[in-house]
CSV table of C-alpha atoms in Angstrom, one decimal:
chain,number,residue,atom,x,y,z
A,145,UNK,CA,18.2,-46.2,58.6
A,146,UNK,CA,15.8,-45.6,55.8
A,147,UNK,CA,16.4,-42.5,53.8
A,148,UNK,CA,13.3,-40.3,53.4
A,149,UNK,CA,12.4,-38.3,50.3
A,150,UNK,CA,9.4,-36.1,51.0
A,151,UNK,CA,8.3,-32.6,50.3
A,152,UNK,CA,10.0,-31.6,53.6
A,153,UNK,CA,13.3,-31.5,51.9
A,154,UNK,CA,12.2,-29.6,48.8
A,155,UNK,CA,13.2,-25.9,48.4
A,156,UNK,CA,10.6,-23.3,49.3
A,157,UNK,CA,10.2,-19.5,49.0
A,158,UNK,CA,9.1,-16.6,51.1
A,159,UNK,CA,8.8,-13.1,49.6
A,160,UNK,CA,12.4,-12.2,48.8
A,161,UNK,CA,13.9,-15.3,50.5
A,162,UNK,CA,14.7,-18.7,49.2
A,163,UNK,CA,14.7,-21.6,51.6
A,164,UNK,CA,16.6,-24.8,51.0
A,165,UNK,CA,14.0,-27.0,52.7
A,166,UNK,CA,10.5,-26.7,54.3
A,167,UNK,CA,11.7,-27.3,57.9
A,168,UNK,CA,11.5,-24.3,60.2
A,169,UNK,CA,13.0,-24.1,63.6
A,170,UNK,CA,10.2,-22.8,65.8
A,171,UNK,CA,10.9,-20.0,68.4
A,172,UNK,CA,12.0,-21.5,71.7
A,173,UNK,CA,12.6,-19.3,74.7
A,174,UNK,CA,15.6,-20.7,76.6
A,175,UNK,CA,16.4,-17.9,79.1
A,176,UNK,CA,20.1,-17.8,78.1
A,177,UNK,CA,20.4,-14.0,77.5
A,178,UNK,CA,22.0,-11.5,79.9
A,179,UNK,CA,19.8,-10.0,82.6
A,180,UNK,CA,19.1,-6.9,80.5
A,181,UNK,CA,18.0,-9.0,77.5
A,182,UNK,CA,21.2,-8.9,75.5
A,183,UNK,CA,21.9,-12.1,73.5
A,184,UNK,CA,25.1,-13.9,74.4
A,185,UNK,CA,27.9,-15.6,72.4
A,186,UNK,CA,26.6,-19.0,73.6
A,187,UNK,CA,23.3,-18.2,71.8
A,188,UNK,CA,25.3,-17.5,68.6
A,189,UNK,CA,26.8,-21.0,68.9
A,190,UNK,CA,23.4,-22.6,69.6
A,191,UNK,CA,21.7,-21.0,66.5
A,192,UNK,CA,24.6,-21.6,64.2
A,193,UNK,CA,24.6,-25.3,65.1
A,194,UNK,CA,21.0,-25.4,63.7
A,195,UNK,CA,21.6,-23.4,60.6
A,196,UNK,CA,20.6,-26.3,58.2
A,197,UNK,CA,16.9,-25.5,59.0
A,198,UNK,CA,15.2,-23.9,56.0
A,199,UNK,CA,14.4,-21.0,58.3
A,200,UNK,CA,15.2,-20.3,62.0
A,201,UNK,CA,12.7,-18.2,63.9
A,202,UNK,CA,14.7,-17.0,66.9
A,203,UNK,CA,13.2,-16.9,70.3
A,204,UNK,CA,10.8,-14.2,71.5
A,205,UNK,CA,12.4,-10.8,72.0
A,206,UNK,CA,10.6,-8.1,73.9
A,207,UNK,CA,9.9,-4.7,72.1
A,208,UNK,CA,10.0,-2.7,75.3
A,209,UNK,CA,10.9,-3.1,79.0
A,210,UNK,CA,7.4,-3.6,80.3
A,211,UNK,CA,6.8,-6.5,77.9
A,212,UNK,CA,9.4,-8.7,79.6
A,213,UNK,CA,8.0,-12.1,80.8
A,214,UNK,CA,10.8,-14.0,82.6
A,215,UNK,CA,14.4,-13.4,83.7
A,216,UNK,CA,17.1,-13.7,81.0
A,217,UNK,CA,14.9,-13.6,78.0
A,218,UNK,CA,16.0,-11.6,75.0
A,219,UNK,CA,15.0,-8.1,74.0
A,220,UNK,CA,15.4,-5.9,70.9
A,221,UNK,CA,14.8,-2.3,72.1
A,222,UNK,CA,18.4,-1.0,72.8
A,223,UNK,CA,21.6,-0.6,70.9
A,224,UNK,CA,23.2,-3.3,73.1
A,225,UNK,CA,20.4,-5.7,72.1
A,226,UNK,CA,20.9,-5.0,68.4
A,227,UNK,CA,24.7,-5.6,68.7
A,228,UNK,CA,24.2,-8.8,70.6
A,229,UNK,CA,21.7,-10.1,68.0
A,230,UNK,CA,24.1,-9.1,65.2
A,231,UNK,CA,26.6,-11.6,66.6
A,232,UNK,CA,23.9,-14.3,66.4
A,233,UNK,CA,22.8,-13.5,62.8
A,234,UNK,CA,26.4,-13.2,61.6
A,235,UNK,CA,27.1,-16.7,63.0
A,236,UNK,CA,24.0,-18.2,61.4
A,237,UNK,CA,24.7,-16.5,58.1
A,238,UNK,CA,28.3,-17.7,58.1
A,239,UNK,CA,26.9,-21.3,58.7
A,240,UNK,CA,24.5,-20.9,55.7
A,241,UNK,CA,21.3,-20.1,57.6
A,242,UNK,CA,18.5,-17.6,57.5
A,243,UNK,CA,16.7,-16.1,60.5
A,244,UNK,CA,13.5,-14.2,61.5
A,245,UNK,CA,13.1,-12.8,65.1
A,246,UNK,CA,9.9,-13.3,67.0
A,247,UNK,CA,8.6,-10.2,68.7
A,248,UNK,CA,6.7,-10.8,71.9
A,249,UNK,CA,5.1,-8.6,74.6
A,250,UNK,CA,4.1,-10.6,77.7
A,251,UNK,CA,1.2,-8.5,78.8
A,252,UNK,CA,-0.1,-9.8,82.1
A,253,UNK,CA,2.6,-12.6,81.9
A,254,UNK,CA,5.2,-10.4,83.7
A,255,UNK,CA,6.1,-9.3,87.1
A,256,UNK,CA,7.6,-6.2,88.8
A,257,UNK,CA,10.3,-8.3,90.3
A,258,UNK,CA,11.6,-9.1,86.8
A,259,UNK,CA,11.0,-5.9,84.8
A,260,UNK,CA,10.7,-3.3,87.6
A,261,UNK,CA,7.3,-2.3,86.1
A,262,UNK,CA,3.7,-3.2,86.6
A,263,UNK,CA,2.5,-5.4,83.6
A,264,UNK,CA,0.1,-4.0,81.1
A,265,UNK,CA,-2.9,-5.9,79.7
A,266,UNK,CA,-6.1,-5.3,77.9
A,267,UNK,CA,-8.0,-5.6,81.2
A,268,UNK,CA,-7.0,-5.8,84.9
A,269,UNK,CA,-7.3,-9.6,84.9
A,270,UNK,CA,-4.3,-11.3,86.6
A,271,UNK,CA,-2.6,-14.5,85.4
A,272,UNK,CA,-4.3,-17.3,87.4
A,273,UNK,CA,-1.0,-18.9,88.5
A,274,UNK,CA,2.3,-18.0,89.9
A,275,UNK,CA,5.1,-16.7,87.7
A,276,UNK,CA,8.8,-17.3,87.7
A,277,UNK,CA,11.0,-14.3,88.7
A,278,UNK,CA,14.6,-13.7,89.7
A,279,UNK,CA,13.3,-14.3,93.3
A,280,UNK,CA,11.7,-17.6,92.4
A,281,UNK,CA,8.0,-18.2,91.9
A,282,UNK,CA,5.9,-15.3,93.0
A,283,UNK,CA,2.1,-14.7,92.9
A,284,UNK,CA,1.1,-12.9,89.8
A,285,UNK,CA,0.0,-9.3,90.0
A,286,UNK,CA,-3.0,-7.5,88.7
A,287,UNK,CA,-2.0,-5.8,85.4
A,288,UNK,CA,-2.8,-2.2,84.6
A,289,UNK,CA,-5.4,-1.9,81.9
A,290,UNK,CA,-3.9,-0.3,78.8
A,291,UNK,CA,-5.1,3.2,77.9
A,292,UNK,CA,-5.5,4.4,74.4
A,293,UNK,CA,-2.0,6.0,74.6
A,294,UNK,CA,-0.6,2.7,75.9
A,295,UNK,CA,-2.0,1.0,72.9
A,296,UNK,CA,-0.6,3.5,70.5
A,297,UNK,CA,2.9,3.5,72.1
A,298,UNK,CA,3.0,-0.3,72.2
A,299,UNK,CA,2.1,-0.5,68.5
A,300,UNK,CA,4.9,2.0,67.8
A,301,UNK,CA,7.3,-0.1,70.0
A,302,UNK,CA,6.6,-3.2,67.9
A,303,UNK,CA,7.3,-1.3,64.7
A,304,UNK,CA,10.6,0.1,66.1
A,305,UNK,CA,11.6,-3.4,67.4
A,306,UNK,CA,11.1,-4.7,63.8
A,307,UNK,CA,13.4,-2.0,62.4
A,308,UNK,CA,15.9,-2.9,65.1
A,309,UNK,CA,15.7,-6.6,64.1
A,310,UNK,CA,16.5,-5.7,60.5
A,311,UNK,CA,19.4,-3.6,61.7
A,312,UNK,CA,20.6,-6.6,63.7
A,313,UNK,CA,20.7,-8.7,60.5
A,314,UNK,CA,17.5,-10.6,60.6
A,315,UNK,CA,15.7,-11.3,57.3
A,316,UNK,CA,12.4,-10.5,59.0
A,317,UNK,CA,10.3,-10.8,62.1
A,318,UNK,CA,7.4,-12.8,63.5
A,319,UNK,CA,4.7,-11.0,65.5
A,320,UNK,CA,3.7,-13.2,68.4
A,321,UNK,CA,-0.1,-13.3,68.9
A,322,UNK,CA,-0.2,-16.7,70.6
A,323,UNK,CA,0.5,-18.6,73.8
A,324,UNK,CA,-1.4,-16.3,76.2
A,325,UNK,CA,0.8,-13.2,75.7
A,326,UNK,CA,-0.4,-9.7,75.1
A,327,UNK,CA,-1.7,-9.9,71.6
A,328,UNK,CA,-3.4,-13.2,72.4
A,329,UNK,CA,-4.9,-11.6,75.6
A,330,UNK,CA,-6.6,-9.1,73.3
A,331,UNK,CA,-8.1,-11.9,71.2
A,332,UNK,CA,-9.4,-13.9,74.2
A,333,UNK,CA,-12.8,-13.1,75.8
A,334,UNK,CA,-11.7,-14.0,79.3
A,335,UNK,CA,-8.7,-11.6,79.3
A,336,UNK,CA,-10.3,-8.8,77.2
A,337,UNK,CA,-13.2,-7.2,79.0
A,338,UNK,CA,-12.9,-3.9,77.2
A,339,UNK,CA,-16.0,-2.0,76.1
A,340,UNK,CA,-14.1,0.4,73.7
A,341,UNK,CA,-13.1,-0.3,70.1
A,342,UNK,CA,-10.7,-3.1,71.2
A,343,UNK,CA,-13.1,-5.4,73.0
A,344,UNK,CA,-16.4,-7.2,72.7
A,345,UNK,CA,-17.0,-8.1,69.1
A,346,UNK,CA,-14.7,-10.3,67.1
A,347,UNK,CA,-13.8,-7.4,64.9
A,348,UNK,CA,-12.8,-5.4,67.9
A,349,UNK,CA,-10.8,-8.2,69.6
A,350,UNK,CA,-8.7,-8.8,66.5
A,351,UNK,CA,-8.0,-5.1,66.1
A,352,UNK,CA,-4.9,-4.8,68.3
A,353,UNK,CA,-3.1,-7.8,66.7
A,354,UNK,CA,-4.0,-6.4,63.3
A,355,UNK,CA,-2.8,-2.9,64.1
A,356,UNK,CA,0.5,-4.2,65.5
A,357,UNK,CA,1.0,-6.4,62.4
A,358,UNK,CA,0.1,-3.6,60.0
A,359,UNK,CA,2.5,-1.2,61.7
A,360,UNK,CA,5.4,-3.7,61.6
A,361,UNK,CA,4.7,-4.4,57.9
A,362,UNK,CA,4.7,-0.6,57.2
A,363,UNK,CA,8.0,-0.3,59.1
A,364,UNK,CA,10.0,-3.0,57.3
A,365,UNK,CA,7.9,-4.3,54.4
A,366,UNK,CA,5.1,-6.8,54.6
A,367,UNK,CA,7.2,-9.5,52.9
A,368,UNK,CA,9.5,-9.5,55.9
A,369,UNK,CA,6.8,-10.1,58.5
A,370,UNK,CA,5.1,-13.3,59.8
A,371,UNK,CA,2.4,-13.6,62.3
A,372,UNK,CA,2.0,-16.5,64.8
A,373,UNK,CA,-1.3,-17.5,66.3
A,374,UNK,CA,-2.3,-20.6,68.3
A,375,UNK,CA,-6.1,-21.1,67.9
A,376,UNK,CA,-7.7,-22.7,70.9
A,377,UNK,CA,-4.5,-22.7,73.0
A,378,UNK,CA,-5.4,-22.3,76.7
A,379,UNK,CA,-1.8,-21.8,78.0
A,380,UNK,CA,-1.4,-18.9,80.5
A,381,UNK,CA,-5.0,-19.1,81.5
A,382,UNK,CA,-6.5,-18.2,78.1
A,383,UNK,CA,-10.1,-18.9,77.1
A,384,UNK,CA,-10.7,-17.4,73.7
A,385,UNK,CA,-14.3,-18.1,72.9
A,386,UNK,CA,-15.5,-18.2,69.3
A,387,UNK,CA,-12.2,-19.6,68.1
A,388,UNK,CA,-13.6,-20.9,64.8
A,389,UNK,CA,-14.8,-17.4,63.9
A,390,UNK,CA,-11.9,-15.4,65.4
A,391,UNK,CA,-9.0,-16.7,63.4
A,392,UNK,CA,-10.6,-16.7,59.9
A,393,UNK,CA,-11.6,-13.1,60.6
A,394,UNK,CA,-8.0,-12.2,61.5
A,395,UNK,CA,-6.8,-14.1,58.4
A,396,UNK,CA,-9.2,-12.2,56.3
A,397,UNK,CA,-8.3,-8.8,57.7
A,398,UNK,CA,-4.6,-9.3,57.2
A,399,UNK,CA,-4.7,-11.6,54.1
A,400,UNK,CA,-4.3,-8.7,51.6
A,401,UNK,CA,-1.1,-7.3,53.2
A,402,UNK,CA,1.3,-9.7,51.5
A,403,UNK,CA,2.8,-11.0,54.7
A,404,UNK,CA,5.6,-13.6,54.6
A,405,UNK,CA,3.5,-16.2,56.3
A,406,UNK,CA,0.9,-17.1,58.9
A,407,UNK,CA,2.3,-19.4,61.6
A,408,UNK,CA,-0.2,-21.8,63.3
A,409,UNK,CA,1.0,-23.1,66.6
A,410,UNK,CA,-0.3,-26.5,67.8
A,411,UNK,CA,-1.7,-27.1,64.3
A,412,UNK,CA,-4.1,-30.0,63.8
A,413,UNK,CA,-5.2,-30.6,60.2
A,414,UNK,CA,-8.3,-32.3,61.3
A,415,UNK,CA,-9.8,-29.3,63.0
A,416,UNK,CA,-12.4,-27.0,61.4
A,417,UNK,CA,-10.3,-23.9,62.4
A,418,UNK,CA,-7.3,-25.2,60.5
A,419,UNK,CA,-9.3,-25.8,57.4
A,420,UNK,CA,-11.1,-22.4,57.6
A,421,UNK,CA,-7.8,-20.5,58.1
A,422,UNK,CA,-6.1,-22.4,55.2
A,423,UNK,CA,-9.1,-21.6,53.0
A,424,UNK,CA,-9.0,-17.9,54.0
A,425,UNK,CA,-5.3,-17.2,54.0
A,426,UNK,CA,-3.9,-16.5,50.5
A,427,UNK,CA,-0.3,-16.9,51.3
A,428,UNK,CA,2.2,-19.2,53.0
A,429,UNK,CA,1.1,-21.3,56.1
A,430,UNK,CA,3.7,-22.4,58.6
A,431,UNK,CA,2.3,-25.2,60.7
A,432,UNK,CA,3.7,-26.3,64.1
A,433,UNK,CA,2.4,-29.9,64.7
A,434,UNK,CA,1.4,-31.4,68.0
A,435,UNK,CA,3.8,-34.3,68.2
A,436,UNK,CA,2.5,-37.4,69.8
A,437,UNK,CA,6.1,-38.7,70.0
A,438,UNK,CA,9.4,-37.0,69.3
A,439,UNK,CA,10.9,-39.5,67.0
A,440,UNK,CA,11.9,-39.6,63.3
A,441,UNK,CA,8.8,-41.4,62.3
A,442,UNK,CA,6.6,-39.3,64.6
A,443,UNK,CA,7.9,-36.1,63.0
A,444,UNK,CA,7.4,-37.4,59.5
A,445,UNK,CA,3.8,-38.6,60.2
A,446,UNK,CA,2.8,-35.3,61.7
A,447,UNK,CA,4.6,-33.2,59.1
A,448,UNK,CA,3.3,-35.0,56.1
A,449,UNK,CA,-0.3,-34.8,57.4
A,450,UNK,CA,0.0,-31.1,57.6
A,451,UNK,CA,1.6,-30.7,54.2
A,452,UNK,CA,-1.2,-32.8,52.7
A,453,UNK,CA,-3.7,-30.5,54.4
A,454,UNK,CA,-2.2,-27.4,52.8
A,455,UNK,CA,0.6,-26.3,55.0
A,456,UNK,CA,3.6,-25.0,53.2
A,457,UNK,CA,6.3,-25.1,55.9
A,458,UNK,CA,6.6,-27.2,59.0
A,459,UNK,CA,7.9,-25.6,62.3
A,460,UNK,CA,9.5,-27.9,64.9
A,461,UNK,CA,10.6,-26.9,68.4
A,462,UNK,CA,11.9,-29.6,70.7
A,463,UNK,CA,13.2,-31.8,67.9
A,464,UNK,CA,15.5,-28.9,66.8
A,465,UNK,CA,16.4,-28.1,70.4
A,466,UNK,CA,17.7,-31.7,70.9
A,467,UNK,CA,19.1,-32.3,67.4
A,468,UNK,CA,21.3,-29.6,65.9
A,469,UNK,CA,21.4,-31.7,62.7
A,470,UNK,CA,17.7,-32.4,62.6
A,471,UNK,CA,17.4,-32.0,58.9
A,472,UNK,CA,20.1,-34.6,58.2
A,473,UNK,CA,18.6,-37.0,60.8
A,474,UNK,CA,15.1,-36.7,59.2
A,475,UNK,CA,16.4,-37.1,55.7
A,476,UNK,CA,18.4,-40.3,56.7
A,477,UNK,CA,15.8,-41.7,59.0
A,478,UNK,CA,18.3,-41.6,61.9
A,479,UNK,CA,17.1,-41.7,65.5
A,480,UNK,CA,16.6,-38.5,67.4
A,481,UNK,CA,18.3,-37.3,70.6
A,482,UNK,CA,15.9,-37.2,73.6
A,483,UNK,CA,15.1,-33.8,75.1
A,484,UNK,CA,16.7,-33.4,78.5
A,485,UNK,CA,13.8,-31.6,80.2
A,486,UNK,CA,15.7,-30.7,83.3
A,487,UNK,CA,17.7,-28.2,81.3
A,488,UNK,CA,14.7,-26.9,79.3
A,489,UNK,CA,14.2,-23.4,80.8
A,490,UNK,CA,15.2,-21.3,83.8
A,491,UNK,CA,18.8,-22.6,83.7
A,492,UNK,CA,22.1,-21.1,82.5
A,493,UNK,CA,25.0,-22.5,80.6
A,494,UNK,CA,25.7,-24.9,77.7
A,495,UNK,CA,24.2,-28.0,79.3
A,496,UNK,CA,21.0,-29.1,77.5
A,497,UNK,CA,21.6,-26.2,75.0
A,498,UNK,CA,24.7,-26.4,72.9
A,499,UNK,CA,25.9,-29.8,74.0
A,500,UNK,CA,23.4,-32.1,72.1
A,501,UNK,CA,25.5,-34.3,69.8
A,502,UNK,CA,25.2,-34.4,66.1
A,503,UNK,CA,25.4,-37.7,64.2
A,504,UNK,CA,28.8,-39.2,64.7
A,505,UNK,CA,29.6,-37.1,67.8
A,506,UNK,CA,30.3,-38.6,71.2
A,507,UNK,CA,27.3,-38.2,73.5
A,508,UNK,CA,27.6,-35.2,75.8
A,509,UNK,CA,28.0,-35.7,79.5
A,510,UNK,CA,24.5,-35.1,80.9
A,511,UNK,CA,25.7,-34.5,84.5
A,512,UNK,CA,24.4,-31.6,86.4
A,513,UNK,CA,27.8,-30.3,87.4
A,514,UNK,CA,27.7,-27.3,85.0
A,515,UNK,CA,24.1,-26.3,85.5
A,516,UNK,CA,23.3,-23.0,87.1
A,517,UNK,CA,19.8,-23.5,88.3
A,518,UNK,CA,17.6,-20.5,88.7
A,519,UNK,CA,14.4,-22.2,89.7
A,520,UNK,CA,15.3,-24.9,92.3
A,521,UNK,CA,15.2,-27.7,89.7
A,522,UNK,CA,11.8,-26.8,88.2
A,523,UNK,CA,11.7,-26.8,84.5
A,524,UNK,CA,8.7,-25.7,82.4
């Protein structure tokens, strides 16, 4: 093994929060919550195992019932949710870690079989694929176009969810405006067909994301709020249009708030949109690289390219999932565990979740005996 000494392991700082290194655990939905969205003790174990990250951004939690995407994802809109998350944050803090919570509303990425409610979206444009529910894969439904009151109440729900997250012990929250969920649907031309003040022009399409972020910042303080975007991402049937103009405009509108960070998913330092956003955004950039290979050298190459291009922190998903001691492995140049895709989502239990070995541990038994499959073996 060759020990690495790069900027990845240098201390960093967010407003009011010191980080021991520049490695961030990216939010990863793993469907291990209770059916009502309450986090479980198993989740506390999982996150505490990964507390050596400079910052953990916990998986997406819904701010209201209609925002639920899939079964067994987390929420943060009831006292039970807050109490469940408090067990998680206590465990991580006891292990020396720091956590933000990602807030996510699914918009059209939802189903009545899961939430009991018709999904809401900017426009009545359905998801162009099936969606996983407690009854298996079902055809997606046409969402109900949000009214002005729906927009106001959803903004208020995000602000309250942020206050709940702080009550649950999180240092801050990340507003999720990426990956084809509700806020991203407002940004995208193919899912936002509105003709009012929230659709059409770039200024109108960024308005909802901006208003949600501004309300959350007003509720808990801007320095405790991050925003995640994924420019050009087509997941969940998204076609943005005008990507290179959209995101610099959003960065310019929110750049003066003093947010904790802007998180760029699928970040590529060679693209014009990355360079434009970096030039526009005055604060911390968290960059999530597209990894060509999940290996120690692959992570170092991608991370160092982003740091050289102006990123401040590097967010990693699957490497942290499979390697609870990822920081140590990267520092030492040790090999990484492989991700066991069969257990990635739509499954229950510890297998492929809390049983990945740290350096020096015995490899875990990767048998399927303990798996509780919810999706007939399909894993996203």
